[in-house]
Short mmCIF file of C-alpha atoms (C1' of nucleotides) in Angstrom, two decimals:
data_model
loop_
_atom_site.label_atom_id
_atom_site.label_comp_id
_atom_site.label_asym_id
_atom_site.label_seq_id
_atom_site.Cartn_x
_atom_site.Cartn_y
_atom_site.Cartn_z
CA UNK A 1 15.76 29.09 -0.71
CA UNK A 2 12.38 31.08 -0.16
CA UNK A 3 10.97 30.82 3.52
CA UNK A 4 8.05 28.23 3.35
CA UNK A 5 4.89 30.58 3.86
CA UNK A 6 3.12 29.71 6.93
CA UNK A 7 -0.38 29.07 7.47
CA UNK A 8 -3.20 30.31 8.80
CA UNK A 9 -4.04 27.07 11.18
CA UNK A 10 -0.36 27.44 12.34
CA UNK A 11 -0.47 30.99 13.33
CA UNK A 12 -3.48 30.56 15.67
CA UNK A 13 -1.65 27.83 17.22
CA UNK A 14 1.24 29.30 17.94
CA UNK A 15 -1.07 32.48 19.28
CA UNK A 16 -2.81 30.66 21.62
CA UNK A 17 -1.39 27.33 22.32
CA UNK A 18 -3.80 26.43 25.09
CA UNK A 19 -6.64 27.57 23.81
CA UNK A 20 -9.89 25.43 24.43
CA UNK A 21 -11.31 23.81 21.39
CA UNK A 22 -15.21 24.83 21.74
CA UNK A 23 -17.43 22.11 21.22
CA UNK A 24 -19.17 21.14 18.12
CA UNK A 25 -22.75 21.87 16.91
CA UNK A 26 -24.11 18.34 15.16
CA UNK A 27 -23.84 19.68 11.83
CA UNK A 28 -20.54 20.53 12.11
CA UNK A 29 -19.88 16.60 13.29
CA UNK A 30 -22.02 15.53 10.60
CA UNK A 31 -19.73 17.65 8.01
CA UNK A 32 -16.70 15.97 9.78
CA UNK A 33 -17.81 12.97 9.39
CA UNK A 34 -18.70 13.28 5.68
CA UNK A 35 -15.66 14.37 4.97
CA UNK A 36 -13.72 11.70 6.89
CA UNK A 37 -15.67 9.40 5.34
CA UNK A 38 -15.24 10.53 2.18
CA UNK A 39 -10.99 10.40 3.06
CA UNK A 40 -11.22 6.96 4.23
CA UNK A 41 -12.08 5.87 0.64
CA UNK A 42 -9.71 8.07 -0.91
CA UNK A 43 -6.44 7.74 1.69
CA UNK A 44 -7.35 4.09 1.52
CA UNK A 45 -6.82 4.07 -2.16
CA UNK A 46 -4.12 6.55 -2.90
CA UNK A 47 -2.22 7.10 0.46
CA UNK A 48 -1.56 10.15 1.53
CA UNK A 49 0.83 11.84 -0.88
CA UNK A 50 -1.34 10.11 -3.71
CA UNK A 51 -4.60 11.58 -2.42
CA UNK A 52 -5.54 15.28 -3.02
CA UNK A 53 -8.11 17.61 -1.56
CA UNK A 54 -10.07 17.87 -5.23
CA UNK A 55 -10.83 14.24 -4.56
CA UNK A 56 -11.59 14.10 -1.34
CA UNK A 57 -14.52 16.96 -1.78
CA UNK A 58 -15.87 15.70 -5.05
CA UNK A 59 -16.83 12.22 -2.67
CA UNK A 60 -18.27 14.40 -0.23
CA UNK A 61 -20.06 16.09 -2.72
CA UNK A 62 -18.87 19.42 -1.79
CA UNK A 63 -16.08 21.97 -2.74
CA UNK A 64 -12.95 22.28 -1.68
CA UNK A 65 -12.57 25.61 0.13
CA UNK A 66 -15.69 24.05 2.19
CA UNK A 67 -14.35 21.29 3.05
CA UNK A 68 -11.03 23.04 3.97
CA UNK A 69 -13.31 24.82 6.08
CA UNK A 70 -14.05 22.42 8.50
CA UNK A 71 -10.42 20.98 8.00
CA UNK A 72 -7.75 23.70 7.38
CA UNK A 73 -5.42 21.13 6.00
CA UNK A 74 -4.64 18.38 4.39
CA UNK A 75 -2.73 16.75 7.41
CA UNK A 76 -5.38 17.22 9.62
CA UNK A 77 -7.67 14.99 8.07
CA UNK A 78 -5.17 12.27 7.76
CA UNK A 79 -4.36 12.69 11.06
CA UNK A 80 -7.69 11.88 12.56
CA UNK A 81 -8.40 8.88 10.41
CA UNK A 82 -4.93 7.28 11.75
CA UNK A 83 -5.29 7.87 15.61
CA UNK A 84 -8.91 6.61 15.17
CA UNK A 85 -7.98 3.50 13.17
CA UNK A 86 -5.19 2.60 15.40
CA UNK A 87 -7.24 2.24 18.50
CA UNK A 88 -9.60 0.08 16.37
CA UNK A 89 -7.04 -2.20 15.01
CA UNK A 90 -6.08 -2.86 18.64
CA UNK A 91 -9.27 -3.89 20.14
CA UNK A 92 -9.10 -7.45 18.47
CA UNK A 93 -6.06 -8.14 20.45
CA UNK A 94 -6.92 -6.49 23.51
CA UNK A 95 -9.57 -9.36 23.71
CA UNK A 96 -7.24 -12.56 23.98
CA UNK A 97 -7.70 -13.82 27.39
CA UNK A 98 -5.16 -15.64 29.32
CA UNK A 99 -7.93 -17.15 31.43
CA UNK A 100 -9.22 -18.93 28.37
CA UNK A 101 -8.45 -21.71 26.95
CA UNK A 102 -6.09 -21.34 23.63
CA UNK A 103 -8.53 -22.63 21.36
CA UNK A 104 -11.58 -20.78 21.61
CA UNK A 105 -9.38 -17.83 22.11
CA UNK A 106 -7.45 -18.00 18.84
CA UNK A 107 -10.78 -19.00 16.97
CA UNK A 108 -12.69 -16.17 18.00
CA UNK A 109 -9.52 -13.70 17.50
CA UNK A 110 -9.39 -15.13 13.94
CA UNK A 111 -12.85 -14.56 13.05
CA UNK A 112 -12.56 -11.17 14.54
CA UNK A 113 -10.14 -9.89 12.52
CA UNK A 114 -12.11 -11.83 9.34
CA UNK A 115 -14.75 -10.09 10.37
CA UNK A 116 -12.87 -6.38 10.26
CA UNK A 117 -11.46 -7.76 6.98
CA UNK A 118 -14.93 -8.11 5.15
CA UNK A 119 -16.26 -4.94 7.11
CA UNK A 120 -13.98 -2.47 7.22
CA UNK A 121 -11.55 -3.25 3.89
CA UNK A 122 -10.69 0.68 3.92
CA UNK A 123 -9.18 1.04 7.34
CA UNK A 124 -7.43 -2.13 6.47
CA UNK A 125 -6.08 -0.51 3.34
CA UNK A 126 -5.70 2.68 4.93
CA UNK A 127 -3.30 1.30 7.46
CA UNK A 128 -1.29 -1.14 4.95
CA UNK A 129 -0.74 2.05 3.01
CA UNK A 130 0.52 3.34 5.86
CA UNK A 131 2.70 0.45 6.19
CA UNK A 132 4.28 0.47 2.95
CA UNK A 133 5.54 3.85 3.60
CA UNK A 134 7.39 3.60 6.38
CA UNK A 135 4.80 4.30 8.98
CA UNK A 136 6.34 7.87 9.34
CA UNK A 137 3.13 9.17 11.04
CA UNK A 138 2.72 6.04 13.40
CA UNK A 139 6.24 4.71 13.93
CA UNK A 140 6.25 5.45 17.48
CA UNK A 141 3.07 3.82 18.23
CA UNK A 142 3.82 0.88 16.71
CA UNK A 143 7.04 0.57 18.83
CA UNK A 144 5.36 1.48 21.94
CA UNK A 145 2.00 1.10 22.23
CA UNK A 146 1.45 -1.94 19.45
CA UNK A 147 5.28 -3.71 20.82
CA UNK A 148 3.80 -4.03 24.23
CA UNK A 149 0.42 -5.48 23.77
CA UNK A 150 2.26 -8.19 21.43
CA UNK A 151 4.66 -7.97 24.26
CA UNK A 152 1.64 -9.16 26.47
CA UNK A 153 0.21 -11.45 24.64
CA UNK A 154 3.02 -13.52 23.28
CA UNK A 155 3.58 -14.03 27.27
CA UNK A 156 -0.20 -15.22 27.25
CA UNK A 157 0.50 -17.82 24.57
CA UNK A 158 3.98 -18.55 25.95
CA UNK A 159 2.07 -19.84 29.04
CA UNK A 160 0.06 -22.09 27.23
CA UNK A 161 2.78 -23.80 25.54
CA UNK A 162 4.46 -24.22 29.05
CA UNK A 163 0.99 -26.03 30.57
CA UNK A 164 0.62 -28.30 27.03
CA UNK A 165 -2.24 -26.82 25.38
CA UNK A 166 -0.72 -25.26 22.49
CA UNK A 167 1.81 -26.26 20.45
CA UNK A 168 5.62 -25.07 21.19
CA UNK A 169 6.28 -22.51 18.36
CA UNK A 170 7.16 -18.48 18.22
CA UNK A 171 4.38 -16.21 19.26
CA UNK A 172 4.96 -13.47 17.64
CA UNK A 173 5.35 -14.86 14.31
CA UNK A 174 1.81 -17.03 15.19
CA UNK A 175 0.26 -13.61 15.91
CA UNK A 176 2.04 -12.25 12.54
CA UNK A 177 0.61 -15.46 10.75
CA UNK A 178 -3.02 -14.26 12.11
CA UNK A 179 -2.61 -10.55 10.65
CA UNK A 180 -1.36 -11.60 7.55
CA UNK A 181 -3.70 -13.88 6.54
CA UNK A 182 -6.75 -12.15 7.69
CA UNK A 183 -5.49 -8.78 6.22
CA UNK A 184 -5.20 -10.08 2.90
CA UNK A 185 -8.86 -10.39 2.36
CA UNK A 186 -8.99 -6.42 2.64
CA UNK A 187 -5.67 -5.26 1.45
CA UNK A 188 -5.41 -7.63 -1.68
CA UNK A 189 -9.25 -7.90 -2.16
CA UNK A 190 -9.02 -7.14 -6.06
CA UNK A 191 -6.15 -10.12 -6.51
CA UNK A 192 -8.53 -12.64 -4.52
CA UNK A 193 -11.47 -11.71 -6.48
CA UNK A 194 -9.61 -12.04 -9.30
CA UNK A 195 -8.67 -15.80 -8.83
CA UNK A 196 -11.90 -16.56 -7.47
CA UNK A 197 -13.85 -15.39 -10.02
CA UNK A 198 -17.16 -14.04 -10.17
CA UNK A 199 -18.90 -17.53 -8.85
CA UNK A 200 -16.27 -18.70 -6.08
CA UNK A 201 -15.47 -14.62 -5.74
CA UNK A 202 -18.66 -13.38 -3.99
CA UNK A 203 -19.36 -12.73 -0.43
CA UNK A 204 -18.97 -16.71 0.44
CA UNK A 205 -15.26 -15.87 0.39
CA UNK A 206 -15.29 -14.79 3.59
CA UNK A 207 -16.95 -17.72 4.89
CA UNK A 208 -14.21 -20.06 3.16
CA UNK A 209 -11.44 -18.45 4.67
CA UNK A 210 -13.10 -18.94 7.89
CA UNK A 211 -13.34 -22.52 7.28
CA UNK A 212 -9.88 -22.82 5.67
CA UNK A 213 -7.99 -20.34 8.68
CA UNK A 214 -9.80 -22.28 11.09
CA UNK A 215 -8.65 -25.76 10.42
CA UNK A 216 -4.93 -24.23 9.62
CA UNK A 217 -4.55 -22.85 12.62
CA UNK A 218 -6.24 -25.66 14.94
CA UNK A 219 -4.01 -28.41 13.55
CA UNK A 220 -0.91 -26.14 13.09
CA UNK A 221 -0.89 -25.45 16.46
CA UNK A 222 -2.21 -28.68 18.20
CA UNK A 223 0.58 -29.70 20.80
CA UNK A 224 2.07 -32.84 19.56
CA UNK A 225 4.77 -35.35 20.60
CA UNK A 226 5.91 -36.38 17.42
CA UNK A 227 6.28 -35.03 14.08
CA UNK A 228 3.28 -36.41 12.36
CA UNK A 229 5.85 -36.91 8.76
CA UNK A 230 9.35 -36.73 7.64
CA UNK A 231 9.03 -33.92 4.85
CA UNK B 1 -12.25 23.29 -20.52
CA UNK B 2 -9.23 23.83 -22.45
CA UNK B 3 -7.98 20.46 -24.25
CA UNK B 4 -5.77 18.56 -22.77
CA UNK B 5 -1.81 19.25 -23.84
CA UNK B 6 -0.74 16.44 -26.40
CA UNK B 7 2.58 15.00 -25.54
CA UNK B 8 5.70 14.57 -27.56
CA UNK B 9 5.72 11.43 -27.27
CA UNK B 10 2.20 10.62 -28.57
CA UNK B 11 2.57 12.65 -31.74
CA UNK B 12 5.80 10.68 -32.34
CA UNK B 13 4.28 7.33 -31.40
CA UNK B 14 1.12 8.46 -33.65
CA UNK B 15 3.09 9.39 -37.15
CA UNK B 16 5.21 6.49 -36.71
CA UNK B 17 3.05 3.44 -35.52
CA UNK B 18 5.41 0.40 -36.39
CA UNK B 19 8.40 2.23 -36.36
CA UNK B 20 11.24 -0.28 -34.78
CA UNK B 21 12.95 0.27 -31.82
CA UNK B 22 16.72 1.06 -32.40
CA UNK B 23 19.17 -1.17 -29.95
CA UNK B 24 20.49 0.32 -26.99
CA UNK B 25 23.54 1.26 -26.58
CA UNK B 26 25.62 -0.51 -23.33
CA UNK B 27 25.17 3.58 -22.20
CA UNK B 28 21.58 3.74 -22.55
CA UNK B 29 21.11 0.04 -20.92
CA UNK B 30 22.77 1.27 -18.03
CA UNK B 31 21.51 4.75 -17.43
CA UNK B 32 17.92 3.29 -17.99
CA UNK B 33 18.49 0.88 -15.15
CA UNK B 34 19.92 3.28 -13.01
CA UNK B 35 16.82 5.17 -13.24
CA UNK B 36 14.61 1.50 -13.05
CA UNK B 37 16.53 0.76 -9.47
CA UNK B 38 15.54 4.62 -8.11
CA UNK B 39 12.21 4.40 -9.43
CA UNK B 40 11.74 0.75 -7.29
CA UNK B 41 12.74 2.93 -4.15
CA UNK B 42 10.26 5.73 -4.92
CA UNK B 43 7.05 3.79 -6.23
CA UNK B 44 7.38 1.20 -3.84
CA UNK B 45 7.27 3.28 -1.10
CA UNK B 46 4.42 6.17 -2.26
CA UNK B 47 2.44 3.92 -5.32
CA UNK B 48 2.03 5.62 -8.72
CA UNK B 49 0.61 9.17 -7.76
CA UNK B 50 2.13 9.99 -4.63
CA UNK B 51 5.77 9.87 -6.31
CA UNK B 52 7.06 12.43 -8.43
CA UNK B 53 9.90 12.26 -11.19
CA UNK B 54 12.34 15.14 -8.69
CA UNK B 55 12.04 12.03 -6.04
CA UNK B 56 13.25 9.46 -8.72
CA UNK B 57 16.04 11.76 -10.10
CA UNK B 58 17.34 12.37 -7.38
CA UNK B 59 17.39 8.79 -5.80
CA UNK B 60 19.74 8.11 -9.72
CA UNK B 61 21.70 11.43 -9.07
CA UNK B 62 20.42 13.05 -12.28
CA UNK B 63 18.53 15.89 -13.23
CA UNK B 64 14.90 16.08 -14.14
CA UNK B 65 14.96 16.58 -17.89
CA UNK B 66 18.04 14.29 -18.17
CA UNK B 67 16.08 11.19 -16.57
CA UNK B 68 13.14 12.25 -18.71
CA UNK B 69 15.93 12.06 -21.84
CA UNK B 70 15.96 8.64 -21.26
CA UNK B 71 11.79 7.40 -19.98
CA UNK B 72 9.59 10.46 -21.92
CA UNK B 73 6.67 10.24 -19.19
CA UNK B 74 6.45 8.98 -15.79
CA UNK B 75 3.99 6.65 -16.72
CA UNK B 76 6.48 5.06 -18.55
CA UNK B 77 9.20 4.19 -16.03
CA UNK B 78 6.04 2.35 -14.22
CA UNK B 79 4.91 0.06 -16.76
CA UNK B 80 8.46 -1.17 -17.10
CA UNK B 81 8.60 -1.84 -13.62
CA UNK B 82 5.31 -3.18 -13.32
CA UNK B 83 5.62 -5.38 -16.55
CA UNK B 84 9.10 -6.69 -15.07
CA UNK B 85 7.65 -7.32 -11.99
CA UNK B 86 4.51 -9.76 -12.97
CA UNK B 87 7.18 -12.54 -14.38
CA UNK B 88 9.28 -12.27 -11.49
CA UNK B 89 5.94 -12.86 -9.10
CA UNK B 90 4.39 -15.88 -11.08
CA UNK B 91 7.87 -17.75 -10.94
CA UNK B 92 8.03 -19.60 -7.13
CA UNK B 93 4.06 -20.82 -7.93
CA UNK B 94 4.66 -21.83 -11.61
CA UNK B 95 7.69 -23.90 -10.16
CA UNK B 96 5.40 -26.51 -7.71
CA UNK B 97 5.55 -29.82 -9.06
CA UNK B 98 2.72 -31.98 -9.47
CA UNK B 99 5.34 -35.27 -9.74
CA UNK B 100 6.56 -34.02 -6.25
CA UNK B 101 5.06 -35.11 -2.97
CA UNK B 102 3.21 -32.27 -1.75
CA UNK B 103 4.93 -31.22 1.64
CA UNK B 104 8.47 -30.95 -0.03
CA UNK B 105 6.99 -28.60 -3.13
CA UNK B 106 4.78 -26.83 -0.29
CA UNK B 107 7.80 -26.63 2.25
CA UNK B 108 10.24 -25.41 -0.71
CA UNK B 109 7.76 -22.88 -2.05
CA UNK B 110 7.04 -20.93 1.23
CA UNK B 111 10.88 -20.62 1.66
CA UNK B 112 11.45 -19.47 -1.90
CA UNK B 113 8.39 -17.02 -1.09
CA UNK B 114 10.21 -16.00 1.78
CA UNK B 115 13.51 -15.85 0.38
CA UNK B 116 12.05 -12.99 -2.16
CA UNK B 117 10.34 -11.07 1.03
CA UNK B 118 13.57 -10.86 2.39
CA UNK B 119 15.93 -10.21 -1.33
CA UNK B 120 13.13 -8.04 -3.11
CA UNK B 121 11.22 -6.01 -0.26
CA UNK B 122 10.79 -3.01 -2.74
CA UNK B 123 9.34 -6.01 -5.54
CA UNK B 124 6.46 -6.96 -2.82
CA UNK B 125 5.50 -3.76 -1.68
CA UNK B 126 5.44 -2.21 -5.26
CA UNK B 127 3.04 -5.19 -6.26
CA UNK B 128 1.44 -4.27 -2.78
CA UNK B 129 0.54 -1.06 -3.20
CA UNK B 130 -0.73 -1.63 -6.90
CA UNK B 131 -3.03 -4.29 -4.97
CA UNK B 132 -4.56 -1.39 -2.57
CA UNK B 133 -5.15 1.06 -5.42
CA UNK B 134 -7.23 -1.71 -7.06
CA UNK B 135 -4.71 -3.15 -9.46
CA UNK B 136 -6.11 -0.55 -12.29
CA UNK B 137 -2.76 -1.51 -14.66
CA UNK B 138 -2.54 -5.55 -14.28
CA UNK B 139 -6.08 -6.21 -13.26
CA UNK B 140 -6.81 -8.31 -16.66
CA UNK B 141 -3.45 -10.01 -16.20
CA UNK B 142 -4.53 -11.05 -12.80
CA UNK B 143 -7.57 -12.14 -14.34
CA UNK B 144 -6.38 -14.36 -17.39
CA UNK B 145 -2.48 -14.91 -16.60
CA UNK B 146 -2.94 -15.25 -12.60
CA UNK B 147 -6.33 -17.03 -12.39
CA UNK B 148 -5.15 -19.93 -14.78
CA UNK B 149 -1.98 -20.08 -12.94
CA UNK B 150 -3.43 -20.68 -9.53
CA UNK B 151 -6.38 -22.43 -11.11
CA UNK B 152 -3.70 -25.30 -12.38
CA UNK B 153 -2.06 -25.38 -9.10
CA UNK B 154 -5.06 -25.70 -7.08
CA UNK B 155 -5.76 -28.95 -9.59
CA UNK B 156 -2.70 -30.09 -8.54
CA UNK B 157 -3.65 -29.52 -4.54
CA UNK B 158 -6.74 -31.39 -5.32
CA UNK B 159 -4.78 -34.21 -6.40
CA UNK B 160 -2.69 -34.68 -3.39
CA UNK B 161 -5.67 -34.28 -1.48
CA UNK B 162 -7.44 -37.11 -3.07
CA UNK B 163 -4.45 -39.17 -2.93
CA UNK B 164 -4.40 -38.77 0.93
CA UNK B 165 -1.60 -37.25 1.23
CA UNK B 166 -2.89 -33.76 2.22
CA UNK B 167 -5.40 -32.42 4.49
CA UNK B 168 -8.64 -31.78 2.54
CA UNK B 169 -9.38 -28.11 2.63
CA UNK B 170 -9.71 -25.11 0.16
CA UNK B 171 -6.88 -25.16 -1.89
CA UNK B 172 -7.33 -21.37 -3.14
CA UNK B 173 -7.43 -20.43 0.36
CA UNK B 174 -4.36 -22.61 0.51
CA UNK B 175 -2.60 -20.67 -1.49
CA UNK B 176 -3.73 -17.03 -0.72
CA UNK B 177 -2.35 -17.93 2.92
CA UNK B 178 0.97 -18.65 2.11
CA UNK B 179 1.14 -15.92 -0.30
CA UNK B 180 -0.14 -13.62 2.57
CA UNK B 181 2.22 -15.33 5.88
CA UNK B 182 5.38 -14.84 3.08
CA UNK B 183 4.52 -11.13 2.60
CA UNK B 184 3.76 -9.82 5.03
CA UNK B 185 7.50 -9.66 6.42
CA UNK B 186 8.34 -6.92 3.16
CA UNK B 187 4.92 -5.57 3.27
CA UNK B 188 4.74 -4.93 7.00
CA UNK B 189 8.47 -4.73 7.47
CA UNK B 190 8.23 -1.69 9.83
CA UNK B 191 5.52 -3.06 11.88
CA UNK B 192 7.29 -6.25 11.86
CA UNK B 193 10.33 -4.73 13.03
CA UNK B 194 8.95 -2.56 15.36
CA UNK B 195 7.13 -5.58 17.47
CA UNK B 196 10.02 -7.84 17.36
CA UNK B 197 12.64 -4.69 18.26
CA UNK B 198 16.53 -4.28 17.67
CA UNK B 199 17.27 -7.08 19.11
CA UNK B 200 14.85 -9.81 18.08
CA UNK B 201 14.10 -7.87 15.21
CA UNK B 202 17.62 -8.56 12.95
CA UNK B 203 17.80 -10.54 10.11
CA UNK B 204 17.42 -13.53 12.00
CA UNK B 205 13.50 -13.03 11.91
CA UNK B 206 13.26 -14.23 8.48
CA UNK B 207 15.16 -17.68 10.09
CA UNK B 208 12.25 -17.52 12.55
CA UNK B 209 9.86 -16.84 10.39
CA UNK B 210 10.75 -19.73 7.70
CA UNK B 211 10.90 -22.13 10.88
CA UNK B 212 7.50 -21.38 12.72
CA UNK B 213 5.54 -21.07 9.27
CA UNK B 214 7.07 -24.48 8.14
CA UNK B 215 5.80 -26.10 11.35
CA UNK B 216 1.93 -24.36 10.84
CA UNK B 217 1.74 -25.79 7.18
CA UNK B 218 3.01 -28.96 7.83
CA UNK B 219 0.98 -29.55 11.28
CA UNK B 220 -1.95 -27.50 9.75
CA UNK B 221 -1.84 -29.61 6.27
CA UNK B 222 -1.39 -33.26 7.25
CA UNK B 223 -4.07 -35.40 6.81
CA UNK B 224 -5.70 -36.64 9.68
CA UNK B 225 -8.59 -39.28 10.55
CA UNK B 226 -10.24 -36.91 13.37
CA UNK B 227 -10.00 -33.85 14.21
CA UNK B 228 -7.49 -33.70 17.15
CA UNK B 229 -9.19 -31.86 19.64
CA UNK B 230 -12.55 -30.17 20.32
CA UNK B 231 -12.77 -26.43 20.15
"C1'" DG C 1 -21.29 28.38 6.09
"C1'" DT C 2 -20.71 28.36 1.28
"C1'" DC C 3 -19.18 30.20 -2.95
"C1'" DT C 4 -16.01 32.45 -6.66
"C1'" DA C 5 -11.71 34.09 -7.44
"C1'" DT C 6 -7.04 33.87 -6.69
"C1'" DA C 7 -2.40 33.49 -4.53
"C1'" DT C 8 1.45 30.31 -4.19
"C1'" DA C 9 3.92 25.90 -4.62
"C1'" DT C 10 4.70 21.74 -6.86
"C1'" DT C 11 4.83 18.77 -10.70
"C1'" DG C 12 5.03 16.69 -15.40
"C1'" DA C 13 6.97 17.83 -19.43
"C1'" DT C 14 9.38 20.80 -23.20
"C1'" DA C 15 12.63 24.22 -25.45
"C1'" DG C 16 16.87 25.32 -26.59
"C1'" DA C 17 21.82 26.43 -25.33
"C1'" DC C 18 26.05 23.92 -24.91
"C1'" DG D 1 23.61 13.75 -23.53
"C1'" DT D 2 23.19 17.13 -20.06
"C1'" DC D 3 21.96 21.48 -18.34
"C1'" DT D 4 19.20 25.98 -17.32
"C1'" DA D 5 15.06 28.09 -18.01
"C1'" DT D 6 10.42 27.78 -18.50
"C1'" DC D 7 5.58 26.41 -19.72
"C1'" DA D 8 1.13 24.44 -18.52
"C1'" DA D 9 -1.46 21.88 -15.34
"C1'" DT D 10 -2.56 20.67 -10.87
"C1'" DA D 11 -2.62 21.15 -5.91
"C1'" DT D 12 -2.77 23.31 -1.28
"C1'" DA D 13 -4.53 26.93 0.83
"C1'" DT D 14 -6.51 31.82 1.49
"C1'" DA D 15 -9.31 36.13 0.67
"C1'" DG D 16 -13.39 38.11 0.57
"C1'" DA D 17 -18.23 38.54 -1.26
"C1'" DC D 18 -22.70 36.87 -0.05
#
DNA sequence: GTCTATATATTGATAGAC
DNA sequence: GTCTATCAATATATAGAC
């Protein structure tokens, strides 16, 4: 078994681990962000493994040993979309307030995450991907970070089931319920289109699932004393 | 540019357009599956590109050329998969019974939904990850195949609806959310498991799951007079 | 900072011995 | 049918000229 070569990037580390990263000039941000942007769309796509650097530079419109310039690997630019997207997919959560009323506060958490949905389908994609396979870059994360906001919130919701306002069902799978169906307007955008069809397909979509999530969600979870039906 | 290499296969394929197909032998049947089951695990987990035919082989404890003895490209081993797996995923809609009353055929479709989330994780998430890279090798059977599917049970939706024995709301919608809610526990399985931990997190969640999301369709999807509640 | 050229590893696929 | 050896293409990453 040959010794896996080692690169450049590493050796410097390992040379000076505390060294100071010197602050950027714009243009090298600007670069950055070309590129990342340019990796969103592919990562989002392909995943990681399914992604390569050719790709990544043609969207950028540059070459490759430029763009490995600014980013001596591969990894690295992976890297920085995930720790950016996570704090972004988050923030919608973060927001639920336990000194609201259930209602409002559900709404307006669903049409957030609509909203991310119809504006930012690559992250969305970018993180399912992620998902699929195995979150080996984020696991830990996801079972610190991401377990105790849920943590915190499905207390939240607990309480209103205890004063009445909301219906008595699991919180965690009502907050799963809210990710999944808001997430599928990014992640299987191509299968909705396709059953929509170029009329009922356009932008109105979003709108629709609004409308449709809303009214779900308000009567799903309206407290109730009685079943309103034998099924 | 030097032309691109022309495969074995294709010259075969080209001098011999119709030729048929010899049976397989019991042998060949089962060798080819083997390779089918390690190919699930691979391409389910890193989509199309980001697996590689070493991964497969050595999931089905063969060699490289032996596995490619028995599938002559990689591309190969995928459309069986794929082509297997669109029959499979049509089945739990095409079985919703217009005769039926609609909470029974809605109630028994999420659970068989679910049921296949929790029996054929590797199923979803291949069909998942073909949905993020933009469907490229099914996209025209979503369109013809999938789109008169769900256009027939959406008919059907309507019908209830106008009977009064459903909520009136977007049936597409309708659908795309249970479709989404049933996923989401094989698509997201790591997230899901990681929220929920060790403990919560066992194969009971998929008991949890089928309880909480019956109680949001059924509240959310009986008909009602007024709305219950401001918001 | 950007480019051309190139080193090195991995991957899809084939040849040919057994 | 299975294996070892190997080819050709592609991919990550680096060297060095400008």
């Amino acid at each position: 078994m040959p010794p896996k070569r080692q690169h450049k990037a590493d050796a410097k580390a390992a040379a000076h681990p505390h060294a100071k990263p010197r602050p950027l000039t714009r243009i090298q941000r600007e670069k950055q962000d070309l590129i990342l942007e340019a990796a969103l769309d592919v990562f989002s796509m392909h995943g990681f493994r399914g992604s390569t650097i050719d790709q990544i530079a043609e969207v950028a419109g540059m070459s490759k040993p430029n763009l490995l310039y600014y980013f001596p690997r591969k990894e690295e630019i992976h890297r920085r979309l995930m720790s950016a997207l996570l704090d972004t997919w988050l923030a919608p959560l973060k927001e639920m307030d336990a000194t609201g009323d259930p209602f409002p506060e559900i709404r307006s958490y669903i049409r957030r995450k609509l909203e991310m949905a119809r504006d930012f389908p690559r992250e969305s994609r970018l993180f399912a991907n992620e998902m699929l396979q195995g979150a080996p870059r984020i696991i830990e994360m996801l079972e610190v970070d991401l377990r105790n906001l849920v943590d915190e919130k499905a207390q939240i919701l607990l309480g209103w089931m205890d004063q009445g306002k909301l219906a008595h069902t699991d919180p965690y799978h009502l907050i799963f319920s809210i990710w999944a169906t808001t997430q599928h307007y990014a992640d299987f955008d191509v299968q909705v289109r396709a059953v929509l069809g170029k009329d009922r397909g356009g932008e109105g979509r979003f709108e629709d699932a609004a409308r449709y999530l809303e009214q779900l969600f308000l009567f799903g979870l309206t407290p109730r004393s009685t079943a309103p039906r034998k099924s």
